[in-house]
Amino acid sequence: MAAVVLNDELNSTESQEIVQRTPKEIAWGRFKRNKVGIYAGGATIFFLACSIFAPLITRAFGVDNHTVYEGVLNEFAMPIGPLGGISWSHPLGLEPGVGRDVFALLLYGSQLSFLVAFISTFASITIGMLIGIATGYFKGKIDSTIGRFADFLLSFPGTFMIIALSLPLVQRVEAIGLAHENAARILVLVIFLVFFGWTGFYRLIRSQTMSLRERDFVMAAQAMGASSWRIIVKELLPNLWPTAIVFISLSLPGYIAAEATFSFLGVGVQAPASTFGLVLSDAVGYWRDDPAYLLIPCAILIAIVLALNLLGDAIRDALDPKAGR
Amino acid sequence: MLKYLARRLSATFLVITLVSMSVFGIFAVLPMDPAALTCGKACSAPVIEANRHRLGLDVPVQVQYGRFVKGLFVGRDFGEGAAAFHCPAPAFGYSFNRHECVTTLIAEAFPVTLSLAIGAFVLWLSVGVSLGILAARRKNQWQDRAATAFVLVGTSLPTFISGILILLFVALKFNLINPIEMGRWVSPLEDPVAWFRTFIFPWIVLALLYAATYTRFTRSNVIETSMEDYIRTARAKGLNERDILRKHTLRAALAPIITLAGLDFAGLLGGAIITEGIFNLPGLGRLSIRAVLRDYDLPTILATTILAAVFVVVANLLVDILYAYIDPRVRVAS
Amino acid sequence: MTEPLLRIEGLQKHFATTTGGAFSKVKGTVKAVDGIDLDIYPGQTIGLVGESGCGKTTAGRTILKLYEPTGGKITFEGQDITHLKPKQMKPLRSQMQMIFQDPFASLNPRHTVGTLIGAAFEIQGITPEGGIEAEVQRLMARVGLNPEHINRYPHEFSGGQRQRIGVARAIALKPKLIVADEPVSALDVSIQAQVVNLLEDLQDEFNMAYIFVAHDLSVVQHISDRVIVMYLGKVMEEADKVDLFTHPRHPYTKALLSAVPVADPIKGRKRERIILQGDLPSPVNPPAGCVFNTRCWKAQDKCRTQVPELMQIGKDPSHRIACHFPEE
Amino acid sequence: MSGLKTSRRILASTAAIALAVGVTVASGSSANAAEKPVTGGTLYFITNAEQFDHIDPARVYTGRDIAFLNSYLYRNLVSYKPVAGSAGSSLVADLATNTGVPSNAAKTWKFTLRAGVTWEDGSPVTCADVKYGVSRPFASDVITDGPQYLVQALDIPTEADGSSVYKGPYKKTGQAAFDKAVTCSGNTITFNLNRSFADFNYALTYPAGAPVKASKDTGDKYDLRPFSNGPYKIASYKIGDQLELERNAAWKKSSDTVRTPYPDNIVVRFGLAEDVRDQIMLEDQIPNTASLDALQPANLRAFFADPTKKDQRFNVYDPYVRYAAMNVKKGHMDCLDVRKAVFFAINTQALIDLSGGREFYGDPGDNPVKPVLGLDYKKTTGNIHDPNWKITGNPTYSASLLEKAKTSCPDAYSRATAADKGIVWDISNTATNQKAAVLIGDALKAAGINIKFNFIPSGQYYSTVQNRDKQNDISSAGWGADWANASTVIPELFTKEGGFNLSQNWDDPAYAAFKKKSDATKVETNRAKQAKGWQELSQYVMDQYWIIRPVFSKGQEVWGSKVGGVYYWEPQGNFGFGGMYVKN
Amino acid sequence: MTLKPFLEVKNLNVAFPTEDGLVQASNEISFTVARGETLAVVGESGSGKSVTSLAVMGLHDRKRTQISGQAILNLDSGPVDVISADDEVVRKLRGKAMSMIFQDPMSALHPYYSIGNQLIEAWSLYNEGDKAAGKKRAIEMLDLVGIPDAAKRVDEFPHQFSGGMRQRVMIAMALINNPSLLIADEPTTALDVTVQSQILQLIRDMQKEFNMALILITHDLGVVAEVADRVNVMYAGKIVESGGAEDIYYRPDHPYTIGLLHSIPKIGELESKRLVAIPGQPPSLINLPRGCSFRARCAFSDRVSGNLCATTAPTLDTKTNEHFSRCHLPEAELLKARKEIGGN
């Protein structure tokens, strides 16, 4: 309660004598003060860089993700050596049964994870943004129809539908010739994730647009003769970006985890490609013999998702200090 | 209020109809042929045709849907001659893979999922809300930071990881569950202890995931509400802090959680696919996944999908009604 | 005075109220503005007063065609603009502008002052002499802002300064008419006078007409030439300022005037007051007959059934009231 | 490995079939002569599977299920002898008093029913019951998945589409034709066949020939609770949960020369997570338990490495040959050189290692017929005996074959090598198969072959690949003889009428001659001549590379420390369930 | 007033630490109020008037606020210093010894509880008795504050009341335990002018009825003129002028007060003369400049000899009895200034 008074006092006492900063500077300043956010950002950049430069890094370590190494597995196809065959030449050990390099598998796997997560996030954002702005701004029949459709979508058991429908849909995509194999599977997975995922952002944007359009500055623009297009682009969008950025930062980790989960359930990417989910679902069968093979990818996946979540929180706190406080 | 209820009920009914129709439509246009899939070894075109007839897939999808709806109200007959049998209303169809009326299968699986959902719900709600309150009251102190850490770990751990880790490295490793009975349905009325032991780890796994959201939500709502003018009014009246929190802050701060909790709970009722899978729980999630992956058992797939959607739609309705009950503004306005 | 700059005849604006929820239906209409006539001439200021919910803000916005009028006619410089489409209105927008109440909400926080004021030129496709930036800085100087602050964001200014930005934006294209919607009511007392003075100076300079929407009678009295008193969407009384303030004929106007606290301890306390009973009725469900009848001390049965016409009263032909039982 | 994988999660449903002769490699039996069996107690079985594929006698076709159900629940006219070793493959009279009397060049078979056999309600098992049981597989819309020997062999006319005119006991269409083919006279039942069938009585070891009491038939639902005439009856059965058997009070030892039921109760727990199942066995947590599944490879090794468990396990050659079927239909693998190129490129060693190594998975084979069939098996030439074959793959030779294919069959060549095309291999979607796919893909790439894998959910695998339109170029499969005669292998796998032809070889120019010879061999009553025929046909199959890289696979069974009387029942390739008891 | 003041505020300072620095929200505040007396506190937003009254009510979060000085309530049982007393002691003063009503009646009532419920809650804090007794008292109070049909409306919810009615409810709730001091923080700012006069009338009536000390916080000089006995004018966290209502209106001593009085148009002054505006903006409360905080906006600071306004903060000088002002301007200059601005 004291804080309310405090805010009132501050707002009204702002004067030109205080050195003021732009919204960006304020957000950046707030972000910089958040040590956790900085570390998480660093970690995220690290993981992203590892993923992007997977070919270079693996080459530097002299490994790759497709070679079946010889002489590294015993007669039961288990890695020779402690901790799942961790050695200088195979820093995270070897894949039991096949003999590929786990380090390379995870690096390349993270590429697919990030790919799916980024495409899903941006597609959801784009669709949610377009529809959210359109319905929030123009209201009317379309708005209520789409709103009801979104409610309707939310009532479906998304996870189950993805599992039930992905195989036939992949076949259909392949039959049409749109994409093949893993590309087709990723496409279908992404379409599903977006299909069930856009509504959240759409609602957010719609409600924000609705409240923004009631703000006087929109009316001021109308009074100046601005077209709807100009109002959307020049007046609304700049105010919606922070929401979008926050949403992106918070949904990326969600999509990474989702991709892993669906791979684990057998939906999405399949061998010989790798993802975290595939490696983990494989590793479960070896946990007694080769716990390192299970725990290392687990730890890395958790670290990535955690870093992205922490970064997302920090970005949200920086851009939108009232939310979540 | 009655008028509002009637309107909401009819809208809900409409949505349920639309949901069931679209589920039917979606699965009908897929290039999957359950008749061929259940054909067996002596498979030939006439057998597939016979199968298609037996499964009721030899008629247009709208007729199939009509039969489905009719079956819900008056029951349905399957098979012919000596092999005929009847599924009483509400009949969701017949699973030729499980040799049971789908309604029976659902009736068997539902208590499991319900137990899972209720226990997890209670656990996550109590943990999430109390942590959220604690974090809000001790804002920026160590309790708040600990809660934040919990939230982040909770949101970052996909259930399939937390579930497996808890199963393998806790439950199994330390013999905390009776392995041969693992996941077996025991009625809490018959053997509450065994029931509790069956479900405690799945509850923890789900609660870990959901509690995080609730901690976060509660924390921000409590902080926001405690800045409301009416809290200041309560304080100005001379109310003590405990009563302010209990009677004034929480009432308003927790009301929106009803919506969230209701929908999450309803979502879980449709089956927790991963958790049920990991812990062998014979609930709706496993029923539906098995129907897809093992048998492509269309009647079961349709029924569980529709049911899951119905749970959400109905929960939406109940949540709104409950909300109206709690928030007089909504109540009187409607 | 010959041709009015703007002529409003029987202006109406009704809003549909809905039941809300997913399957909303139209429940009824709120007659936010229900019949306003006015003529305004260049350089004139018309005050539009009334309590909250009386429809004055809606009236102001409808006059500028920011809301589509439900009925009536708006003529601007002889041109009927009642049902012009937004595109057709666009060229006229430079002629009529608006100043908003809330200097926080009416400035897009993501734009710099330069963008905010310059938008008027950009939208209308006008390039002033010396370029937009120079013109913006000139305008800033004119309204009393430091032109060097052209690249600052609204939150870097105080409320009064922000309102100056709003004023600069409104006058950028040298409009002939400005609707000022409660332009000073959100400002601190010590700042209000600054803005009122600025508006007066600008009017002198550009010969603009103002429609000054406010609930504060003292400010309206100060700035207006003519005043329209509204209650629940209807005009209760309209008259030239002096007439209205010295000799109000409508009971509502009288009550309104007497309710204004006077900053004078002795005079103020001695003053005879009319304290109206009750609250403003809901605009969704306005009283039958004269809308003011529920709070009027003179209300008779007639008032509860018959809607009083807005009629000329007294000697001044432009003094009109809507009352069955006018004050002497 | 890529052969039929009894999936880690779900037992593949349609193609697991019993075999007559087995060779015990490791310890074949724990039956200790000094130990006396104990009556009473509860015997547990645990499995990752959700259910028995079927328990309706007309539908059950999985060796393990047949062995289990035949030992406990229902009796056939004839049964395999419930003993360890090769003696177990001999037939004994069960419901019948004899093992069948053939006549009319083995086209007519007569069996006489034993007196005093009753159903669980005490009513006698009659000839009509047997006849009714035999009639049920004809209702192909209700009774799916069961063996088709009776349907195919009984002398009943067929329709144009190949189906029998008799539509089973529910529709009763064509009932007269059936009544003529199967006749009852008192206690004697006579089967009239449409061909000479020298080992017809072996076909009757399948419960598809077992009696069913018509008044108790519930059609599809009979698969949940068949009416028992064996020593146990079903107390409860819930798919995904458990099957519980209790003693059948109406069963009399005097009427049964085959079974000696020891435990009071038998419980099968379904759907245990693999880790849980393995943990129970590894730690002997429930000592009166046997696992119906092999453990996961790593756990299996641990179990077999533990000397204290030496009496709780066996490791034997199972009845199966696992192989990759080449779909030689035009447009698929219709080029011999390409088929050979694929074969020679594969790293067999890696695949075997992946699945448990030679010790637990099996050996590279050279024949669709397993050596355990004795007579019908003969070492073939070519394939793994080709000097160019290397167990770790020979990409160079493979590449040279491809080079040949370039001219001999350019279409197939381009399909196999072009980056945008490639050979598509059907495989069931299991963790091990995902890895096998990597190994195969890696090996074939070295030879310049572009391979793609079509992963199919395990439960739907066989129904998908058996759909001739959906089957791709190569399909992983496995097959075991139904009894000790390659007539249950070669015609089944390589003739158009066979129930499991994944090679789709009938457009192959060599097919007509092959089919003619197969038909002749099938009705050959001279066993030695017949065996020679099968040997030659096997060699031909291998020469044509209709199937490649057969693996003679092994199976392992493990049980708890309190389970006694376990032996390997060779003909069923599984536990001899009837002898198992719970130790004190 | 000869009565012993009920509330004595002595040298009260309230400051909030923020990221940008310490906000000195109220500074060296001293005043007294007696029972039956009405003290108006006037000032712009941010001048510290609400902060001060919240400090008196003990409603600041002590962890986030730096408070010093004294605010003594002279109760029958003896004086209590709200600032130094325990939280629990202060809590028990709230609602009973002192009460407060707030600016926005729309948000000051809990939306989920009925009006009666909220009144009963306040009543039962200091009264023994069952719910029925509480309800009786609640209806009585609602009746008293002029809610028509109180017995029925007591069970309704805040959102069913209009703004004016809610403010009446707030008053009823604040007065239900007969407090000795009522602080009304901008009680009519959110209300329409016709309703404002109703509420002001009500507050006046209630003050008489209960013989309370009343602190009325407002920015509206008109409101002050109508009800106040004495007036504190605040600027930038400080009381710049304090005195009887007539002193303040007819003989303002501080240039800020003078400016304020003349910057508002007065009803009835029909000739459109230009308003007298105070130039500039109020200063930030962080790092207040040395010297007089009004200096930058003051038209007369150059008339003070030396650089006094810039270097030395003026103290609260007693000009006449009970009329104080914080200004360096000499008496003569002051009279001149009054004339220059106001013409009287």
mmCIF file with all atom_site columns, C-alpha atoms in Angstrom, chain E residues 203-300:
data_model
loop_
_atom_site.group_PDB
_atom_site.id
_atom_site.type_symbol
_atom_site.label_atom_id
_atom_site.label_alt_id
_atom_site.label_comp_id
_atom_site.label_asym_id
_atom_site.label_entity_id
_atom_site.label_seq_id
_atom_site.pdbx_PDB_ins_code
_atom_site.Cartn_x
_atom_site.Cartn_y
_atom_site.Cartn_z
_atom_site.occupancy
_atom_site.B_iso_or_equiv
_atom_site.pdbx_formal_charge
_atom_site.auth_seq_id
_atom_site.auth_comp_id
_atom_site.auth_asym_id
_atom_site.auth_atom_id
_atom_site.pdbx_PDB_model_num
ATOM 1  C CA . ILE E 1 203 ? -19.195 15.553 6.541   1.00 0.00 ? 203 ILE E CA 1
ATOM 2  C CA . ARG E 1 204 ? -19.969 18.818 8.241   1.00 0.00 ? 204 ARG E CA 1
ATOM 3  C CA . ASP E 1 205 ? -23.085 17.359 9.827   1.00 0.00 ? 205 ASP E CA 1
ATOM 4  C CA . MET E 1 206 ? -21.247 14.309 10.977  1.00 0.00 ? 206 MET E CA 1
ATOM 5  C CA . GLN E 1 207 ? -18.483 16.336 12.495  1.00 0.00 ? 207 GLN E CA 1
ATOM 6  C CA . LYS E 1 208 ? -20.995 18.200 14.570  1.00 0.00 ? 208 LYS E CA 1
ATOM 7  C CA . GLU E 1 209 ? -22.820 15.041 15.476  1.00 0.00 ? 209 GLU E CA 1
ATOM 8  C CA . PHE E 1 210 ? -19.720 13.236 16.662  1.00 0.00 ? 210 PHE E CA 1
ATOM 9  C CA . ASN E 1 211 ? -17.704 16.246 17.756  1.00 0.00 ? 211 ASN E CA 1
ATOM 10 C CA . MET E 1 212 ? -14.709 14.990 15.875  1.00 0.00 ? 212 MET E CA 1
ATOM 11 C CA . ALA E 1 213 ? -11.454 16.522 14.965  1.00 0.00 ? 213 ALA E CA 1
ATOM 12 C CA . LEU E 1 214 ? -11.518 16.619 11.177  1.00 0.00 ? 214 LEU E CA 1
ATOM 13 C CA . ILE E 1 215 ? -8.600  16.793 8.816   1.00 0.00 ? 215 ILE E CA 1
ATOM 14 C CA . LEU E 1 216 ? -9.791  17.485 5.290   1.00 0.00 ? 216 LEU E CA 1
ATOM 15 C CA . ILE E 1 217 ? -7.246  16.969 2.579   1.00 0.00 ? 217 ILE E CA 1
ATOM 16 C CA . THR E 1 218 ? -8.008  18.577 -0.743  1.00 0.00 ? 218 THR E CA 1
ATOM 17 C CA . HIS E 1 219 ? -6.566  20.484 -3.618  1.00 0.00 ? 219 HIS E CA 1
ATOM 18 C CA . ASP E 1 220 ? -9.742  22.481 -4.125  1.00 0.00 ? 220 ASP E CA 1
ATOM 19 C CA . LEU E 1 221 ? -9.557  25.870 -2.498  1.00 0.00 ? 221 LEU E CA 1
ATOM 20 C CA . GLY E 1 222 ? -13.322 26.235 -2.895  1.00 0.00 ? 222 GLY E CA 1
ATOM 21 C CA . VAL E 1 223 ? -13.969 23.196 -0.767  1.00 0.00 ? 223 VAL E CA 1
ATOM 22 C CA . VAL E 1 224 ? -11.543 24.435 1.842   1.00 0.00 ? 224 VAL E CA 1
ATOM 23 C CA . ALA E 1 225 ? -13.237 27.768 2.031   1.00 0.00 ? 225 ALA E CA 1
ATOM 24 C CA . GLU E 1 226 ? -16.565 26.140 2.692   1.00 0.00 ? 226 GLU E CA 1
ATOM 25 C CA . VAL E 1 227 ? -15.590 23.893 5.567   1.00 0.00 ? 227 VAL E CA 1
ATOM 26 C CA . ALA E 1 228 ? -12.232 24.676 7.114   1.00 0.00 ? 228 ALA E CA 1
ATOM 27 C CA . ASP E 1 229 ? -11.565 26.361 10.408  1.00 0.00 ? 229 ASP E CA 1
ATOM 28 C CA . ARG E 1 230 ? -7.896  26.351 9.823   1.00 0.00 ? 230 ARG E CA 1
ATOM 29 C CA . VAL E 1 231 ? -5.823  25.686 6.723   1.00 0.00 ? 231 VAL E CA 1
ATOM 30 C CA . ASN E 1 232 ? -2.385  24.207 6.107   1.00 0.00 ? 232 ASN E CA 1
ATOM 31 C CA . VAL E 1 233 ? -1.022  24.967 2.658   1.00 0.00 ? 233 VAL E CA 1
ATOM 32 C CA . MET E 1 234 ? 1.548   22.433 1.561   1.00 0.00 ? 234 MET E CA 1
ATOM 33 C CA . TYR E 1 235 ? 4.147   22.636 -1.144  1.00 0.00 ? 235 TYR E CA 1
ATOM 34 C CA . ALA E 1 236 ? 6.901   20.167 -1.984  1.00 0.00 ? 236 ALA E CA 1
ATOM 35 C CA . GLY E 1 237 ? 6.489   18.246 1.239   1.00 0.00 ? 237 GLY E CA 1
ATOM 36 C CA . LYS E 1 238 ? 6.386   21.199 3.553   1.00 0.00 ? 238 LYS E CA 1
ATOM 37 C CA . ILE E 1 239 ? 3.727   23.322 5.172   1.00 0.00 ? 239 ILE E CA 1
ATOM 38 C CA . VAL E 1 240 ? 4.378   26.680 3.572   1.00 0.00 ? 240 VAL E CA 1
ATOM 39 C CA . GLU E 1 241 ? 1.558   28.483 5.236   1.00 0.00 ? 241 GLU E CA 1
ATOM 40 C CA . SER E 1 242 ? -0.794  27.752 8.066   1.00 0.00 ? 242 SER E CA 1
ATOM 41 C CA . GLY E 1 243 ? -3.583  29.789 9.555   1.00 0.00 ? 243 GLY E CA 1
ATOM 42 C CA . GLY E 1 244 ? -7.259  30.380 10.070  1.00 0.00 ? 244 GLY E CA 1
ATOM 43 C CA . ALA E 1 245 ? -9.400  30.099 6.970   1.00 0.00 ? 245 ALA E CA 1
ATOM 44 C CA . GLU E 1 246 ? -10.026 33.828 6.763   1.00 0.00 ? 246 GLU E CA 1
ATOM 45 C CA . ASP E 1 247 ? -6.355  34.600 7.244   1.00 0.00 ? 247 ASP E CA 1
ATOM 46 C CA . ILE E 1 248 ? -5.441  32.344 4.402   1.00 0.00 ? 248 ILE E CA 1
ATOM 47 C CA . TYR E 1 249 ? -8.083  33.622 2.014   1.00 0.00 ? 249 TYR E CA 1
ATOM 48 C CA . TYR E 1 250 ? -8.012  37.275 2.841   1.00 0.00 ? 250 TYR E CA 1
ATOM 49 C CA . ARG E 1 251 ? -4.475  37.743 4.077   1.00 0.00 ? 251 ARG E CA 1
ATOM 50 C CA . PRO E 1 252 ? -2.326  35.092 2.394   1.00 0.00 ? 252 PRO E CA 1
ATOM 51 C CA . ASP E 1 253 ? 1.297   35.442 3.376   1.00 0.00 ? 253 ASP E CA 1
ATOM 52 C CA . HIS E 1 254 ? 3.063   33.046 1.088   1.00 0.00 ? 254 HIS E CA 1
ATOM 53 C CA . PRO E 1 255 ? 3.557   33.806 -2.588  1.00 0.00 ? 255 PRO E CA 1
ATOM 54 C CA . TYR E 1 256 ? 2.445   30.298 -3.421  1.00 0.00 ? 256 TYR E CA 1
ATOM 55 C CA . THR E 1 257 ? -0.842  30.705 -1.576  1.00 0.00 ? 257 THR E CA 1
ATOM 56 C CA . ILE E 1 258 ? -1.337  34.070 -3.161  1.00 0.00 ? 258 ILE E CA 1
ATOM 57 C CA . GLY E 1 259 ? -0.687  32.627 -6.589  1.00 0.00 ? 259 GLY E CA 1
ATOM 58 C CA . LEU E 1 260 ? -2.920  29.687 -6.017  1.00 0.00 ? 260 LEU E CA 1
ATOM 59 C CA . LEU E 1 261 ? -5.822  31.845 -4.893  1.00 0.00 ? 261 LEU E CA 1
ATOM 60 C CA . HIS E 1 262 ? -5.619  33.904 -8.006  1.00 0.00 ? 262 HIS E CA 1
ATOM 61 C CA . SER E 1 263 ? -4.926  31.229 -10.545 1.00 0.00 ? 263 SER E CA 1
ATOM 62 C CA . ILE E 1 264 ? -8.461  29.900 -10.309 1.00 0.00 ? 264 ILE E CA 1
ATOM 63 C CA . PRO E 1 265 ? -11.330 31.659 -12.009 1.00 0.00 ? 265 PRO E CA 1
ATOM 64 C CA . LYS E 1 266 ? -14.149 32.503 -9.632  1.00 0.00 ? 266 LYS E CA 1
ATOM 65 C CA . ILE E 1 267 ? -17.791 31.923 -10.331 1.00 0.00 ? 267 ILE E CA 1
ATOM 66 C CA . GLY E 1 268 ? -19.512 35.233 -10.768 1.00 0.00 ? 268 GLY E CA 1
ATOM 67 C CA . GLU E 1 269 ? -16.468 37.137 -11.984 1.00 0.00 ? 269 GLU E CA 1
ATOM 68 C CA . LEU E 1 270 ? -17.781 37.480 -15.466 1.00 0.00 ? 270 LEU E CA 1
ATOM 69 C CA . GLU E 1 271 ? -15.301 39.894 -16.941 1.00 0.00 ? 271 GLU E CA 1
ATOM 70 C CA . SER E 1 272 ? -12.708 37.794 -18.713 1.00 0.00 ? 272 SER E CA 1
ATOM 71 C CA . LYS E 1 273 ? -9.518  38.963 -17.239 1.00 0.00 ? 273 LYS E CA 1
ATOM 72 C CA . ARG E 1 274 ? -6.473  36.908 -17.744 1.00 0.00 ? 274 ARG E CA 1
ATOM 73 C CA . LEU E 1 275 ? -5.731  34.321 -15.091 1.00 0.00 ? 275 LEU E CA 1
ATOM 74 C CA . VAL E 1 276 ? -2.679  34.679 -12.936 1.00 0.00 ? 276 VAL E CA 1
ATOM 75 C CA . ALA E 1 277 ? -0.631  31.568 -13.507 1.00 0.00 ? 277 ALA E CA 1
ATOM 76 C CA . ILE E 1 278 ? 2.155   30.277 -11.337 1.00 0.00 ? 278 ILE E CA 1
ATOM 77 C CA . PRO E 1 279 ? 4.933   29.592 -13.798 1.00 0.00 ? 279 PRO E CA 1
ATOM 78 C CA . GLY E 1 280 ? 6.951   26.413 -13.940 1.00 0.00 ? 280 GLY E CA 1
ATOM 79 C CA . GLN E 1 281 ? 6.471   23.014 -12.392 1.00 0.00 ? 281 GLN E CA 1
ATOM 80 C CA . PRO E 1 282 ? 6.673   21.699 -8.842  1.00 0.00 ? 282 PRO E CA 1
ATOM 81 C CA . PRO E 1 283 ? 10.148  20.428 -8.023  1.00 0.00 ? 283 PRO E CA 1
ATOM 82 C CA . SER E 1 284 ? 11.143  16.827 -7.659  1.00 0.00 ? 284 SER E CA 1
ATOM 83 C CA . LEU E 1 285 ? 11.119  15.606 -4.096  1.00 0.00 ? 285 LEU E CA 1
ATOM 84 C CA . ILE E 1 286 ? 14.394  13.839 -4.651  1.00 0.00 ? 286 ILE E CA 1
ATOM 85 C CA . ASN E 1 287 ? 17.405  15.972 -3.832  1.00 0.00 ? 287 ASN E CA 1
ATOM 86 C CA . LEU E 1 288 ? 15.371  19.056 -3.141  1.00 0.00 ? 288 LEU E CA 1
ATOM 87 C CA . PRO E 1 289 ? 17.406  22.178 -3.834  1.00 0.00 ? 289 PRO E CA 1
ATOM 88 C CA . ARG E 1 290 ? 18.830  24.025 -0.920  1.00 0.00 ? 290 ARG E CA 1
ATOM 89 C CA . GLY E 1 291 ? 16.928  27.062 0.115   1.00 0.00 ? 291 GLY E CA 1
ATOM 90 C CA . CYS E 1 292 ? 13.274  27.694 -0.573  1.00 0.00 ? 292 CYS E CA 1
ATOM 91 C CA . SER E 1 293 ? 11.719  24.980 -2.721  1.00 0.00 ? 293 SER E CA 1
ATOM 92 C CA . PHE E 1 294 ? 9.268   27.434 -4.260  1.00 0.00 ? 294 PHE E CA 1
ATOM 93 C CA . ARG E 1 295 ? 12.038  29.767 -5.264  1.00 0.00 ? 295 ARG E CA 1
ATOM 94 C CA . ALA E 1 296 ? 12.154  28.724 -8.921  1.00 0.00 ? 296 ALA E CA 1
ATOM 95 C CA . ARG E 1 297 ? 8.487   29.594 -9.401  1.00 0.00 ? 297 ARG E CA 1
ATOM 96 C CA . CYS E 1 298 ? 8.326   32.559 -7.101  1.00 0.00 ? 298 CYS E CA 1
ATOM 97 C CA . ALA E 1 299 ? 7.829   35.943 -8.678  1.00 0.00 ? 299 ALA E CA 1
ATOM 98 C CA . PHE E 1 300 ? 9.228   37.734 -5.652  1.00 0.00 ? 300 PHE E CA 1
#
